[in-house]
Amino acid sequence: MMTGQVQSTPLNLEKIRDDFPVLRRQVRPGVSLVYLDSTATSQKPTMVIEAMDRYYRQSNANIHRGIHVLAEEATAAYEEAREKVQKFIHAPSSRQVIFTRNTTEAINLVAYSWGFSQLKSGDLILLTEMEHHSNLVPWYLLAERIGLRLEFVSVTEDGLLDQSDFERKLELKPKLFAFTHMSNVVGTINPAKDMIAKAHQAGAVALLDGAQSVPHFCVNVQELDVDFLAFSGHKMCGPTGIGVLYGKKELLEKMPPFLGGGDMIKRVTLGSFKPNELPYKFEAGTPAIAEAIGLGAAVDYLSGIGMDAIAQHEHVLVRYALERLAEIPNLRVFGPSADKKGGVISFVMSGVHAHDVSQILDQYGVAIRAGHHCAMPLHEKFQIPATARASFYLYNTFEEIDRLVEAIYRVKDIFGV
Ligand code: PLP
């Protein structure tokens, strides 16, 4: 086995790491941080922090309403961020890019607006067993209110979506197929293009949860022909409080507003209103202006490095990590082989609870996550209450994986397993 020092990557890691101030810190005296929790949230480069700082120092004003210099600058920066996101996901128009708070809100928007207006009692929604709670609970709430049926595509032992089960369930003629592009637990990258095409052939609208795909590899909404795509800024080097819903124009235009208030209206009289046009129809009230600008800077940052290079880096990292973890006795990794997954590894160690693994790793500066990762049904499927999860991003190094492995050996020493 080669060690981390001699692995190769397309990225200039020294330079990239220098862009992230937090990566320089020690978490306790003499212990530097190994951040392996980017699936929960990513770290932020100086460029993003400075873009938000600059906005607050120089151009802070409310958008769309004022005609003074600051209001015009703030509006221009906010709308420029929308255009950056449009290009990043290859959307036909920036009007199809709606700013939300996060992936969760984007999916709820579709459930409440599209779901309430287009679905009726008895209609079927197809989900999968590997969804994050964000792509389950909004549909359960809708199902309770209007009497929908729900079906779930099953997950195989090795953490893939069972494609024959998918095809069988499409024969039930679902109205919507909502699924994750990449699992936040086992890292599986689902064959989205093919599955969306099959969903369309069966007459379903397709919603893709891109929370874990958009930050990590190139997602092209036109090539995928996806109807809705939801993702979060904070997982892609941007700030918290900003997310995106992309939708096909003909669907968005038919949908009623999700929230009412300022900015989402064209005209209000006593007793009635006329909704604004896209995308403002879905952006009620003062939005997260600085956060949108921060997301725009994150898009610039990721594009400057190149999404293909980032994906390739994470691929070699995950392959190396899987090889190193396979050396450790009594450690079980969930999910498919490196060629079918992104940079997320969930594992259990016999005789040690995942929370204890995480707590001891933290003593060595290694930040991972333990629990059900908001995917309880998938953990139930694997018949385990919790997993320990290490996840990687563009700033992680092979040496950090060596530090993870060394720390896991210390867990074994402590528990005598
Ligand atoms: N979907 C997936 C696959 C996720 O991993 C997450 C967050 O971890 C979400 C949805 C929810 O994202 P947010 O909490 O930013 O809304």
Coordinates of C-alpha atoms and ligand atoms in Angstrom, one line a residue:
M1 CA 0.0 0.0 0.0
M2 CA 1.3 3.4 -1.0
T3 CA 0.9 6.0 1.8
G4 CA -1.0 9.2 1.4
Q5 CA 2.1 11.2 0.6
V6 CA 2.6 9.5 -2.8
Q7 CA -0.9 9.6 -4.2
S8 CA -1.7 11.9 -7.1
T9 CA -4.5 14.4 -7.6
P10 CA -5.3 17.0 -10.3
L11 CA -5.7 19.7 -7.6
N12 CA -3.1 22.0 -6.1
L13 CA -4.0 21.1 -2.6
E14 CA -1.5 23.4 -0.9
K15 CA -3.0 26.4 -2.6
I16 CA -6.6 25.3 -2.1
R17 CA -6.0 24.6 1.6
D18 CA -4.5 28.1 1.9
D19 CA -7.9 29.5 0.7
F20 CA -9.7 28.1 3.8
P21 CA -8.7 29.9 7.0
V22 CA -10.4 27.4 9.3
L23 CA -8.1 24.6 8.0
R24 CA -5.1 26.4 9.7
R25 CA -6.5 26.1 13.2
Q26 CA -5.7 23.7 15.9
V27 CA -8.7 22.1 17.7
R28 CA -6.7 21.6 20.9
P29 CA -3.1 22.4 21.7
G30 CA -0.8 20.7 19.2
V31 CA -3.7 19.0 17.4
S32 CA -4.5 20.3 13.9
L33 CA -7.9 19.9 12.4
V34 CA -8.8 17.1 10.0
Y35 CA -12.2 18.1 8.7
L36 CA -14.0 15.1 7.3
D37 CA -17.6 16.4 7.7
S38 CA -18.2 18.3 4.5
T39 CA -21.4 16.3 3.7
A40 CA -23.0 18.0 6.7
T41 CA -21.6 21.4 5.7
S42 CA -18.5 22.5 3.8
Q43 CA -15.8 25.0 4.9
K44 CA -15.8 28.5 3.4
P45 CA -12.9 30.0 1.3
T46 CA -11.7 33.5 2.0
M47 CA -13.2 34.6 -1.3
V48 CA -16.8 33.8 -0.1
I49 CA -16.2 35.4 3.4
E50 CA -14.8 38.5 1.7
A51 CA -17.6 38.8 -0.8
M52 CA -20.2 38.9 2.1
D53 CA -18.0 41.2 4.2
R54 CA -17.7 43.6 1.2
Y55 CA -21.4 43.7 0.6
Y56 CA -22.1 44.6 4.3
R57 CA -19.3 47.2 4.4
Q58 CA -20.0 48.8 1.1
S59 CA -23.4 48.1 -0.5
N60 CA -25.8 46.9 2.2
A61 CA -29.4 47.9 1.2
N62 CA -32.6 46.1 0.5
I63 CA -33.0 45.0 -3.1
H64 CA -35.5 45.6 -5.9
R65 CA -37.2 48.5 -4.3
G66 CA -34.8 51.4 -3.9
I67 CA -33.4 53.7 -6.5
H68 CA -30.3 54.9 -4.6
V69 CA -26.8 53.8 -5.3
L70 CA -26.6 51.2 -2.6
A71 CA -30.0 49.6 -3.4
E72 CA -28.9 49.4 -7.1
E73 CA -25.6 47.8 -6.2
A74 CA -27.2 45.3 -3.9
T75 CA -29.9 44.4 -6.4
A76 CA -27.2 44.0 -9.2
A77 CA -25.1 41.8 -6.9
Y78 CA -28.0 39.6 -5.9
E79 CA -29.2 39.1 -9.5
E80 CA -25.6 38.5 -10.7
A81 CA -25.4 35.7 -8.1
R82 CA -28.6 34.2 -9.7
E83 CA -26.9 34.3 -13.1
K84 CA -23.8 32.6 -11.8
V85 CA -25.9 29.8 -10.4
Q86 CA -27.8 29.6 -13.7
K87 CA -24.6 29.0 -15.6
F88 CA -23.2 26.6 -13.0
I89 CA -26.2 24.2 -13.4
H90 CA -26.6 25.1 -17.1
A91 CA -30.2 26.3 -16.7
P92 CA -31.8 27.9 -19.8
S93 CA -32.7 31.1 -17.9
S94 CA -32.0 32.8 -14.6
R95 CA -35.8 33.1 -14.1
Q96 CA -35.8 29.4 -13.4
V97 CA -33.4 29.8 -10.5
I98 CA -35.3 30.4 -7.3
F99 CA -33.4 31.3 -4.1
T100 CA -34.6 29.4 -1.1
R101 CA -33.1 28.9 2.4
N102 CA -31.7 25.4 1.6
T103 CA -32.5 22.1 -0.1
T104 CA -35.2 21.4 2.5
E105 CA -37.1 24.5 1.7
A106 CA -36.7 24.0 -2.0
I107 CA -38.3 20.5 -1.8
N108 CA -41.1 21.8 0.5
L109 CA -41.8 24.6 -2.0
V110 CA -42.4 21.9 -4.7
A111 CA -44.5 19.8 -2.3
Y112 CA -46.7 22.6 -1.3
S113 CA -47.0 24.5 -4.5
W114 CA -46.7 21.9 -7.3
G115 CA -48.0 19.1 -5.1
F116 CA -51.1 20.9 -3.8
S117 CA -52.1 22.3 -7.2
Q118 CA -51.3 19.3 -9.3
L119 CA -52.0 16.2 -7.3
K120 CA -55.2 14.7 -5.9
S121 CA -56.3 12.0 -3.5
G122 CA -55.1 8.5 -4.6
D123 CA -52.2 9.8 -6.7
L124 CA -48.9 8.0 -6.2
I125 CA -45.5 9.5 -5.4
L126 CA -42.4 7.4 -5.9
L127 CA -39.4 8.0 -3.5
T128 CA -36.5 5.7 -2.6
E129 CA -35.2 4.0 0.6
M130 CA -32.0 6.1 0.5
E131 CA -33.6 9.5 0.8
H132 CA -32.6 12.2 3.4
H133 CA -35.5 13.1 5.6
S134 CA -35.8 16.3 3.6
N135 CA -37.0 14.4 0.6
L136 CA -39.3 12.2 2.6
V137 CA -41.1 14.2 5.3
P138 CA -42.5 17.0 2.9
W139 CA -44.1 14.2 0.8
Y140 CA -45.5 12.5 4.0
L141 CA -47.0 15.8 5.1
L142 CA -48.6 16.3 1.6
A143 CA -49.7 12.7 1.5
E144 CA -51.5 13.1 4.9
R145 CA -53.3 16.2 3.8
I146 CA -54.5 15.1 0.4
G147 CA -54.5 11.3 0.6
L148 CA -51.6 10.4 -1.6
R149 CA -50.0 6.9 -1.9
L150 CA -46.3 6.5 -1.4
E151 CA -43.9 3.8 -2.8
F152 CA -40.2 3.5 -2.3
V153 CA -37.6 2.1 -4.7
S154 CA -35.6 -0.4 -2.7
V155 CA -31.9 -0.3 -2.0
T156 CA -29.7 -3.3 -2.6
E157 CA -27.2 -4.8 0.0
D158 CA -24.4 -2.8 -1.5
G159 CA -26.3 0.5 -1.4
L160 CA -27.5 0.9 -4.9
L161 CA -31.0 1.7 -6.1
D162 CA -32.5 -1.6 -7.3
Q163 CA -33.2 -0.8 -10.9
S164 CA -35.6 -3.6 -11.6
D165 CA -37.7 -2.6 -8.5
F166 CA -37.6 0.9 -9.9
E167 CA -39.0 -0.3 -13.3
R168 CA -41.7 -2.4 -11.5
K169 CA -42.8 0.6 -9.5
L170 CA -42.9 2.9 -12.5
E171 CA -45.6 0.5 -13.9
L172 CA -47.8 1.8 -11.0
K173 CA -47.8 5.2 -12.8
P174 CA -46.5 7.6 -10.2
K175 CA -47.2 11.3 -10.7
L176 CA -43.8 12.2 -9.2
F177 CA -40.5 10.5 -8.8
A178 CA -38.3 12.3 -6.2
F179 CA -34.8 11.0 -5.5
T180 CA -31.4 11.9 -4.5
H181 CA -28.6 12.3 -7.0
M182 CA -26.0 11.2 -4.4
S183 CA -26.6 9.5 -1.1
N184 CA -25.4 11.4 2.0
V185 CA -24.9 8.1 3.8
V186 CA -23.4 5.6 1.4
G187 CA -22.2 8.0 -1.3
T188 CA -23.9 6.2 -4.1
I189 CA -24.2 8.3 -7.3
N190 CA -27.5 7.3 -8.9
P191 CA -27.8 7.1 -12.7
A192 CA -30.0 10.2 -12.7
K193 CA -30.2 10.8 -16.5
D194 CA -31.4 7.3 -17.2
M195 CA -33.8 7.2 -14.2
I196 CA -35.3 10.6 -15.1
A197 CA -35.8 9.4 -18.7
K198 CA -37.6 6.3 -17.5
A199 CA -39.7 8.3 -15.0
H200 CA -40.8 10.6 -17.9
Q201 CA -41.7 7.7 -20.1
A202 CA -44.0 6.5 -17.3
G203 CA -45.6 9.9 -17.1
A204 CA -44.0 11.2 -13.9
V205 CA -42.4 14.5 -13.1
A206 CA -38.8 14.1 -11.8
L207 CA -37.4 15.9 -8.8
L208 CA -33.7 15.5 -8.0
D209 CA -32.2 16.2 -4.6
G210 CA -28.9 17.7 -5.6
A211 CA -27.7 18.5 -2.0
Q212 CA -24.7 16.2 -2.4
S213 CA -24.2 16.3 -6.2
V214 CA -24.1 20.0 -7.2
P215 CA -21.2 20.7 -4.7
H216 CA -19.1 17.8 -6.0
F217 CA -19.5 17.3 -9.7
C218 CA -20.9 19.0 -12.8
V219 CA -24.7 18.9 -12.8
N220 CA -26.3 20.0 -16.1
V221 CA -30.1 20.3 -15.7
Q222 CA -30.7 20.4 -19.5
E223 CA -28.7 17.3 -20.1
L224 CA -30.4 15.5 -17.3
D225 CA -33.8 16.8 -18.5
V226 CA -34.8 17.1 -14.8
D227 CA -38.0 18.9 -13.9
F228 CA -36.9 20.2 -10.5
L229 CA -33.5 20.3 -8.8
A230 CA -32.9 21.3 -5.2
F231 CA -29.6 22.1 -3.5
S232 CA -28.0 24.1 -0.6
G233 CA -25.3 26.8 -0.7
H234 CA -23.6 25.8 2.6
K235 CA -22.5 22.4 1.2
M236 CA -20.7 24.0 -1.8
C237 CA -18.4 26.4 0.0
G238 CA -21.2 29.0 0.3
P239 CA -22.9 30.4 3.4
T240 CA -25.8 28.9 5.3
G241 CA -29.3 30.4 4.7
I242 CA -29.3 30.1 0.9
G243 CA -30.4 27.3 -1.3
V244 CA -31.8 26.9 -4.8
L245 CA -34.7 25.4 -6.5
Y246 CA -34.4 25.1 -10.3
G247 CA -37.5 24.2 -12.2
K248 CA -38.7 23.8 -15.8
K249 CA -40.4 27.0 -16.9
E250 CA -43.7 25.5 -17.9
L251 CA -44.0 23.8 -14.4
L252 CA -43.0 26.9 -12.4
E253 CA -45.3 29.1 -14.3
K254 CA -48.3 26.9 -13.5
M255 CA -47.4 26.8 -9.8
P256 CA -49.1 29.1 -7.3
P257 CA -46.9 31.1 -4.8
F258 CA -45.6 29.1 -1.8
L259 CA -45.3 32.1 0.6
G260 CA -47.1 35.4 0.4
G261 CA -45.7 38.9 1.2
G262 CA -43.6 41.6 -0.3
D263 CA -41.7 41.2 -3.6
M264 CA -43.7 38.1 -4.7
I265 CA -46.6 40.3 -6.0
K266 CA -47.2 42.5 -9.0
R267 CA -50.2 44.3 -7.5
V268 CA -52.2 44.1 -4.3
T269 CA -55.6 45.6 -3.6
L270 CA -57.8 45.3 -0.6
G271 CA -58.8 41.7 -0.8
S272 CA -56.8 40.4 -3.7
F273 CA -53.3 40.2 -5.3
K274 CA -51.7 39.4 -8.6
P275 CA -48.5 37.3 -8.3
N276 CA -45.2 38.6 -9.7
E277 CA -43.4 36.8 -12.5
L278 CA -40.7 34.2 -12.2
P279 CA -38.5 33.9 -10.1
Y280 CA -39.9 36.6 -7.7
K281 CA -43.3 34.8 -7.4
F282 CA -41.5 32.4 -5.1
E283 CA -39.3 34.8 -3.2
A284 CA -41.5 36.5 -0.6
G285 CA -40.1 39.1 1.7
T286 CA -36.5 40.3 2.0
P287 CA -34.3 37.5 0.8
A288 CA -30.9 36.4 2.1
I289 CA -29.0 39.0 0.1
A290 CA -25.5 38.6 1.5
E291 CA -25.9 34.9 1.4
A292 CA -26.9 34.9 -2.2
I293 CA -23.8 37.0 -3.0
G294 CA -21.7 34.6 -0.9
L295 CA -23.2 31.7 -3.0
G296 CA -22.3 33.5 -6.2
A297 CA -18.7 33.8 -4.9
A298 CA -18.7 30.1 -4.0
V299 CA -19.8 29.3 -7.6
D300 CA -16.9 31.5 -8.9
Y301 CA -14.5 29.7 -6.6
L302 CA -15.6 26.2 -7.6
S303 CA -15.8 27.0 -11.3
G304 CA -12.3 28.5 -11.1
I305 CA -10.9 25.2 -9.8
G306 CA -13.1 23.1 -12.2
M307 CA -15.8 20.7 -11.2
D308 CA -14.3 17.8 -13.1
A309 CA -11.0 18.2 -11.3
I310 CA -12.8 18.4 -8.0
A311 CA -14.8 15.2 -8.8
Q312 CA -11.6 13.4 -9.9
H313 CA -9.8 14.5 -6.7
E314 CA -12.7 13.2 -4.5
H315 CA -12.7 10.0 -6.5
V316 CA -9.0 9.2 -5.9
L317 CA -9.5 10.2 -2.2
V318 CA -12.4 7.8 -1.7
R319 CA -10.6 5.0 -3.5
Y320 CA -7.6 5.5 -1.3
A321 CA -9.7 5.7 1.9
L322 CA -11.6 2.5 1.0
E323 CA -8.4 0.7 0.5
R324 CA -7.0 1.9 3.8
L325 CA -10.2 1.1 5.7
A326 CA -10.3 -2.4 4.3
E327 CA -7.0 -3.1 6.1
I328 CA -8.7 -2.6 9.5
P329 CA -10.2 -5.8 11.1
N330 CA -13.8 -5.7 12.3
L331 CA -14.7 -2.5 10.4
R332 CA -17.6 -2.7 8.0
V333 CA -18.1 -0.1 5.3
F334 CA -21.6 0.4 3.8
G335 CA -22.2 1.3 0.2
P336 CA -20.9 0.5 -3.3
S337 CA -17.4 0.3 -4.7
A338 CA -15.4 3.5 -5.4
D339 CA -16.4 3.7 -9.0
K340 CA -20.1 4.1 -8.1
K341 CA -19.8 6.6 -5.3
G342 CA -18.7 10.1 -4.3
G343 CA -16.6 11.1 -1.3
V344 CA -18.7 9.8 1.6
I345 CA -17.9 6.7 3.6
S346 CA -20.1 5.3 6.4
F347 CA -18.9 2.5 8.6
V348 CA -19.4 0.6 11.8
M349 CA -16.8 -1.0 14.1
S350 CA -17.9 -4.2 15.9
G351 CA -18.1 -3.6 19.6
V352 CA -17.9 0.2 19.5
H353 CA -20.9 2.6 19.1
A354 CA -20.5 5.1 16.2
H355 CA -20.8 8.0 18.7
D356 CA -17.8 6.6 20.7
V357 CA -15.8 6.3 17.4
S358 CA -16.6 9.9 16.6
Q359 CA -15.8 11.2 20.1
I360 CA -12.4 9.4 20.2
L361 CA -11.5 10.5 16.7
D362 CA -12.2 14.1 17.8
Q363 CA -9.5 13.7 20.5
Y364 CA -7.1 13.3 17.6
G365 CA -8.5 16.3 15.7
V366 CA -10.5 14.2 13.2
A367 CA -14.0 15.6 12.7
I368 CA -16.4 13.0 11.4
R369 CA -20.2 12.6 12.1
A370 CA -22.0 9.8 13.9
G371 CA -25.7 9.0 13.8
H372 CA -28.4 8.3 11.3
H373 CA -27.4 11.3 9.1
C374 CA -31.1 12.2 8.7
A375 CA -31.6 8.9 6.8
M376 CA -33.3 6.7 9.4
P377 CA -35.1 4.4 6.9
L378 CA -31.8 3.5 5.2
H379 CA -30.2 2.7 8.6
E380 CA -33.3 0.5 9.4
K381 CA -32.8 -1.2 6.1
F382 CA -29.2 -2.0 7.0
Q383 CA -30.5 -3.0 10.6
I384 CA -28.1 -0.6 12.4
P385 CA -29.0 2.3 14.6
A386 CA -26.1 4.5 13.6
T387 CA -22.9 4.8 11.4
A388 CA -19.8 6.8 11.6
R389 CA -19.4 8.9 8.5
A390 CA -16.2 10.4 7.0
S391 CA -16.7 12.7 4.0
F392 CA -14.3 14.5 1.7
Y393 CA -14.2 17.7 -0.3
L394 CA -11.7 19.5 -2.5
Y395 CA -9.5 20.6 0.4
N396 CA -9.0 17.1 1.9
T397 CA -5.6 15.3 1.6
F398 CA -4.4 11.8 1.5
E399 CA -2.4 12.5 4.7
E400 CA -5.7 13.3 6.4
I401 CA -7.0 9.9 5.5
D402 CA -3.9 8.4 7.0
R403 CA -4.7 10.4 10.2
L404 CA -8.3 9.0 10.1
V405 CA -6.9 5.5 9.9
E406 CA -4.4 6.0 12.7
A407 CA -7.1 7.4 14.9
I408 CA -9.4 4.4 14.2
Y409 CA -6.6 2.2 15.3
R410 CA -6.5 4.2 18.6
V411 CA -10.2 3.5 19.0
K412 CA -9.5 -0.2 18.6
D413 CA -6.7 0.0 21.3
I414 CA -9.1 1.8 23.7
F415 CA -12.0 -0.6 23.3
G416 CA -9.7 -3.7 22.9
V417 CA -11.5 -4.7 19.7
Ligands
PLP1 N1 -30.6 16.0 0.9 C1 -29.4 15.5 1.1 C2 -29.0 14.3 0.3 C3 -28.6 15.9 2.2 O1 -27.4 15.4 2.4 C4 -29.0 17.0 2.9 C5 -28.2 17.5 4.0 O2 -27.4 16.9 4.6 C6 -30.3 17.6 2.6 C7 -31.0 17.1 1.6 C8 -30.8 18.8 3.4 O3 -30.0 19.9 3.2 P1 -30.3 21.2 4.0 O4 -30.3 20.8 5.5 O5 -29.2 22.1 3.7 O6 -31.7 21.6 3.6

